[in-house]
Amino acid sequence: MSALFSRWPFRRRGSVSSEEKKGSSDKRIMEEFGVTEQLCELIRGFNANTFKDFPLQDHLEEQSSAASTSNVRKDLSVWQERHASLVLSNVKEISQLRYTLCPRHLKEQEFWRIYFLLVRTHVTPYEIRAVQKAKIKKINSEDNVSSSSKTSSIDVEMIEVNNLSGSSL
């Protein structure tokens, strides 16, 4: 009887299956991009009229007066694109709304502008955290490049000194 249990495919404590790793990785990515259960519940409350009746023109005027010096077209950031992709794939209601509204009632750009204005209070902290992480990563990579170039220049100088001292003997 004990031989049967010794061959039984019990999982050892502390070991994690690949499905569990994938699930925790997906959950971490969702959290990183602000796609939480609270956001999903908020989104499920949206309907076509939420978007159709949204006073987008008022918000556009605010933005244009704040950034009137730039004529650069401002669409979604990389973070917002990833967030939108995750929301579309995980919250079927927003995907259906987008299908219903775009392009018959709203342009795609208007849809996402309204969406991000509606969820602004929820997603802004996540977006700020992502920007901060990117800046820290950039600073760290610049520090690594500059320190490695310093090290390599020191190594070159040492080799040259050794070559000079060896050749003069």
mmCIF file of C-alpha atoms in Angstrom:
data_model
loop_
_atom_site.group_PDB
_atom_site.id
_atom_site.type_symbol
_atom_site.label_atom_id
_atom_site.label_comp_id
_atom_site.label_asym_id
_atom_site.label_seq_id
_atom_site.Cartn_x
_atom_site.Cartn_y
_atom_site.Cartn_z
ATOM 1 C CA MET A 1 0.000 0.000 0.000
ATOM 2 C CA SER A 2 2.833 2.442 0.817
ATOM 3 C CA ALA A 3 4.444 1.688 -2.559
ATOM 4 C CA LEU A 4 1.280 2.889 -4.264
ATOM 5 C CA PHE A 5 1.377 6.215 -2.432
ATOM 6 C CA SER A 6 5.074 6.722 -3.067
ATOM 7 C CA ARG A 7 4.376 6.664 -6.822
ATOM 8 C CA TRP A 8 1.232 8.805 -6.571
ATOM 9 C CA PRO A 9 1.746 12.120 -8.404
ATOM 10 C CA PHE A 10 1.441 14.322 -5.352
ATOM 11 C CA ARG A 11 2.855 17.749 -5.751
ATOM 12 C CA ARG A 12 5.511 18.682 -3.264
ATOM 13 C CA ARG A 13 4.811 21.585 -0.971
ATOM 14 C CA GLY A 14 6.123 24.841 -2.279
ATOM 15 C CA SER A 15 6.294 23.699 -5.880
ATOM 16 C CA VAL A 16 4.290 25.722 -8.377
ATOM 17 C CA SER A 17 2.865 24.393 -11.607
ATOM 18 C CA SER A 18 3.387 26.231 -14.883
ATOM 19 C CA GLU A 19 -0.336 27.078 -14.994
ATOM 20 C CA GLU A 20 -0.110 28.685 -11.553
ATOM 21 C CA LYS A 21 2.988 30.633 -12.610
ATOM 22 C CA LYS A 22 1.189 31.857 -15.742
ATOM 23 C CA GLY A 23 -1.869 32.794 -13.699
ATOM 24 C CA SER A 24 0.155 34.745 -11.154
ATOM 25 C CA SER A 25 2.110 36.416 -13.960
ATOM 26 C CA ASP A 26 -1.126 37.410 -15.715
ATOM 27 C CA LYS A 27 -2.522 38.723 -12.435
ATOM 28 C CA ARG A 28 0.652 40.742 -11.830
ATOM 29 C CA ILE A 29 0.472 42.266 -15.322
ATOM 30 C CA MET A 30 -3.215 43.087 -14.879
ATOM 31 C CA GLU A 31 -2.457 44.784 -11.558
ATOM 32 C CA GLU A 32 0.494 46.651 -13.066
ATOM 33 C CA PHE A 33 -1.813 48.147 -15.700
ATOM 34 C CA GLY A 34 -4.621 48.939 -13.255
ATOM 35 C CA VAL A 35 -7.020 46.277 -14.478
ATOM 36 C CA THR A 36 -8.439 45.410 -11.081
ATOM 37 C CA GLU A 37 -11.792 43.943 -10.110
ATOM 38 C CA GLN A 38 -12.933 47.419 -8.996
ATOM 39 C CA LEU A 39 -12.152 48.818 -12.456
ATOM 40 C CA CYS A 40 -13.910 45.919 -14.157
ATOM 41 C CA GLU A 41 -17.027 46.549 -12.066
ATOM 42 C CA LEU A 42 -16.899 50.247 -12.949
ATOM 43 C CA ILE A 43 -16.581 49.429 -16.654
ATOM 44 C CA ARG A 44 -19.489 46.981 -16.507
ATOM 45 C CA GLY A 45 -21.644 49.934 -15.445
ATOM 46 C CA PHE A 46 -20.923 51.826 -18.675
ATOM 47 C CA ASN A 47 -23.441 51.818 -21.491
ATOM 48 C CA ALA A 48 -23.671 53.379 -24.936
ATOM 49 C CA ASN A 49 -25.229 56.549 -23.533
ATOM 50 C CA THR A 50 -22.316 56.941 -21.109
ATOM 51 C CA PHE A 51 -20.144 57.534 -24.158
ATOM 52 C CA LYS A 52 -22.650 59.231 -26.450
ATOM 53 C CA ASP A 53 -23.719 61.782 -23.817
ATOM 54 C CA PHE A 54 -20.219 62.454 -22.493
ATOM 55 C CA PRO A 55 -19.323 66.173 -22.742
ATOM 56 C CA LEU A 56 -16.102 65.516 -24.636
ATOM 57 C CA GLN A 57 -16.047 68.980 -26.186
ATOM 58 C CA ASP A 58 -15.747 70.569 -22.719
ATOM 59 C CA HIS A 59 -12.731 68.392 -21.926
ATOM 60 C CA LEU A 60 -11.143 69.084 -25.314
ATOM 61 C CA GLU A 61 -11.428 72.836 -24.700
ATOM 62 C CA GLU A 62 -9.776 72.432 -21.276
ATOM 63 C CA GLN A 63 -6.930 70.450 -22.798
ATOM 64 C CA SER A 64 -6.474 72.796 -25.739
ATOM 65 C CA SER A 65 -6.273 75.853 -23.487
ATOM 66 C CA ALA A 66 -3.775 74.074 -21.243
ATOM 67 C CA ALA A 67 -1.628 72.902 -24.178
ATOM 68 C CA SER A 68 -2.294 75.522 -26.816
ATOM 69 C CA THR A 69 1.395 75.879 -27.646
ATOM 70 C CA SER A 70 1.647 72.385 -29.124
ATOM 71 C CA ASN A 71 0.042 71.202 -32.353
ATOM 72 C CA VAL A 72 1.280 67.649 -31.819
ATOM 73 C CA ARG A 73 -1.477 65.052 -31.972
ATOM 74 C CA LYS A 74 -1.710 63.290 -28.632
ATOM 75 C CA ASP A 75 -3.150 59.775 -28.799
ATOM 76 C CA LEU A 76 -2.704 56.934 -26.339
ATOM 77 C CA SER A 77 0.587 56.428 -24.568
ATOM 78 C CA VAL A 78 2.272 53.027 -24.682
ATOM 79 C CA TRP A 79 0.962 52.324 -21.180
ATOM 80 C CA GLN A 80 -2.579 53.316 -22.170
ATOM 81 C CA GLU A 81 -2.431 51.104 -25.275
ATOM 82 C CA ARG A 82 -1.431 48.108 -23.162
ATOM 83 C CA HIS A 83 -4.109 48.942 -20.582
ATOM 84 C CA ALA A 84 -6.756 49.215 -23.324
ATOM 85 C CA SER A 85 -5.683 45.894 -24.806
ATOM 86 C CA LEU A 86 -5.930 44.165 -21.413
ATOM 87 C CA VAL A 87 -9.331 45.714 -20.710
ATOM 88 C CA LEU A 88 -10.680 44.669 -24.114
ATOM 89 C CA SER A 89 -9.510 41.098 -23.666
ATOM 90 C CA ASN A 90 -10.736 40.757 -20.071
ATOM 91 C CA VAL A 91 -13.938 42.814 -19.871
ATOM 92 C CA LYS A 92 -16.317 41.737 -22.609
ATOM 93 C CA GLU A 93 -18.717 44.605 -21.885
ATOM 94 C CA ILE A 94 -16.241 47.300 -22.986
ATOM 95 C CA SER A 95 -15.377 45.284 -26.072
ATOM 96 C CA GLN A 96 -19.071 45.081 -26.983
ATOM 97 C CA LEU A 97 -19.536 48.810 -26.319
ATOM 98 C CA ARG A 98 -16.613 49.644 -28.554
ATOM 99 C CA TYR A 99 -18.029 47.444 -31.303
ATOM 100 C CA THR A 100 -21.427 49.144 -30.966
ATOM 101 C CA LEU A 101 -20.088 52.700 -30.887
ATOM 102 C CA CYS A 102 -17.096 52.717 -33.245
ATOM 103 C CA PRO A 103 -17.158 54.015 -35.953
ATOM 104 C CA ARG A 104 -20.930 54.608 -36.254
ATOM 105 C CA HIS A 105 -21.247 56.998 -33.296
ATOM 106 C CA LEU A 106 -17.694 57.763 -32.210
ATOM 107 C CA LYS A 107 -14.268 57.653 -33.726
ATOM 108 C CA GLU A 108 -11.908 55.195 -32.095
ATOM 109 C CA GLN A 109 -9.777 58.047 -30.754
ATOM 110 C CA GLU A 110 -12.837 59.704 -29.167
ATOM 111 C CA PHE A 111 -13.931 56.417 -27.607
ATOM 112 C CA TRP A 112 -10.606 55.929 -25.861
ATOM 113 C CA ARG A 113 -10.331 59.564 -24.847
ATOM 114 C CA ILE A 114 -13.742 59.313 -23.150
ATOM 115 C CA TYR A 115 -12.843 55.950 -21.607
ATOM 116 C CA PHE A 116 -9.673 57.298 -20.023
ATOM 117 C CA LEU A 117 -11.504 60.372 -18.753
ATOM 118 C CA LEU A 118 -14.153 58.129 -17.174
ATOM 119 C CA VAL A 119 -11.605 55.868 -15.448
ATOM 120 C CA ARG A 120 -9.028 58.577 -14.772
ATOM 121 C CA THR A 121 -9.303 58.464 -10.981
ATOM 122 C CA HIS A 122 -8.758 54.725 -10.947
ATOM 123 C CA VAL A 123 -5.950 54.294 -13.489
ATOM 124 C CA THR A 124 -3.872 57.442 -12.904
ATOM 125 C CA PRO A 125 -1.959 56.030 -9.886
ATOM 126 C CA TYR A 126 -1.029 52.926 -11.910
ATOM 127 C CA GLU A 127 0.105 54.983 -14.884
ATOM 128 C CA ILE A 128 2.184 57.276 -12.655
ATOM 129 C CA ARG A 129 3.804 54.242 -11.025
ATOM 130 C CA ALA A 130 4.682 52.846 -14.475
ATOM 131 C CA VAL A 131 6.232 56.160 -15.550
ATOM 132 C CA GLN A 132 8.268 56.287 -12.342
ATOM 133 C CA LYS A 133 9.471 52.700 -12.836
ATOM 134 C CA ALA A 134 10.501 53.505 -16.406
ATOM 135 C CA LYS A 135 12.458 56.571 -15.275
ATOM 136 C CA ILE A 136 14.233 54.589 -12.563
ATOM 137 C CA LYS A 137 15.044 51.829 -15.042
ATOM 138 C CA LYS A 138 16.427 54.388 -17.507
ATOM 139 C CA ILE A 139 18.550 56.056 -14.815
ATOM 140 C CA ASN A 140 19.876 52.682 -13.664
ATOM 141 C CA SER A 141 20.724 51.618 -17.216
ATOM 142 C CA GLU A 142 22.487 54.946 -17.843
ATOM 143 C CA ASP A 143 24.439 54.483 -14.603
ATOM 144 C CA ASN A 144 25.420 50.965 -15.650
ATOM 145 C CA VAL A 145 26.558 52.167 -19.081
ATOM 146 C CA SER A 146 28.580 55.028 -17.658
ATOM 147 C CA SER A 147 30.152 52.876 -14.943
ATOM 148 C CA SER A 148 31.019 50.121 -17.437
ATOM 149 C CA SER A 149 32.558 52.665 -19.807
ATOM 150 C CA LYS A 150 34.591 54.068 -16.909
ATOM 151 C CA THR A 151 35.703 50.573 -16.018
ATOM 152 C CA SER A 152 36.637 49.721 -19.564
ATOM 153 C CA SER A 153 38.600 52.973 -19.990
ATOM 154 C CA ILE A 154 40.465 52.222 -16.770
ATOM 155 C CA ASP A 155 41.213 48.712 -18.049
ATOM 156 C CA VAL A 156 42.529 50.134 -21.330
ATOM 157 C CA GLU A 157 44.740 52.605 -19.462
ATOM 158 C CA MET A 158 46.119 49.815 -17.260
ATOM 159 C CA ILE A 159 46.878 47.649 -20.298
ATOM 160 C CA GLU A 160 48.627 50.576 -21.984
ATOM 161 C CA VAL A 161 50.661 51.278 -18.844
ATOM 162 C CA ASN A 162 51.640 47.619 -18.583
ATOM 163 C CA ASN A 163 52.597 47.500 -22.265
ATOM 164 C CA LEU A 164 54.694 50.629 -21.952
ATOM 165 C CA SER A 165 56.480 49.463 -18.820
ATOM 166 C CA GLY A 166 57.092 46.020 -20.320
ATOM 167 C CA SER A 167 58.504 47.370 -23.578
ATOM 168 C CA SER A 168 60.918 49.788 -21.935
ATOM 169 C CA LEU A 169 62.611 47.015 -19.943
#
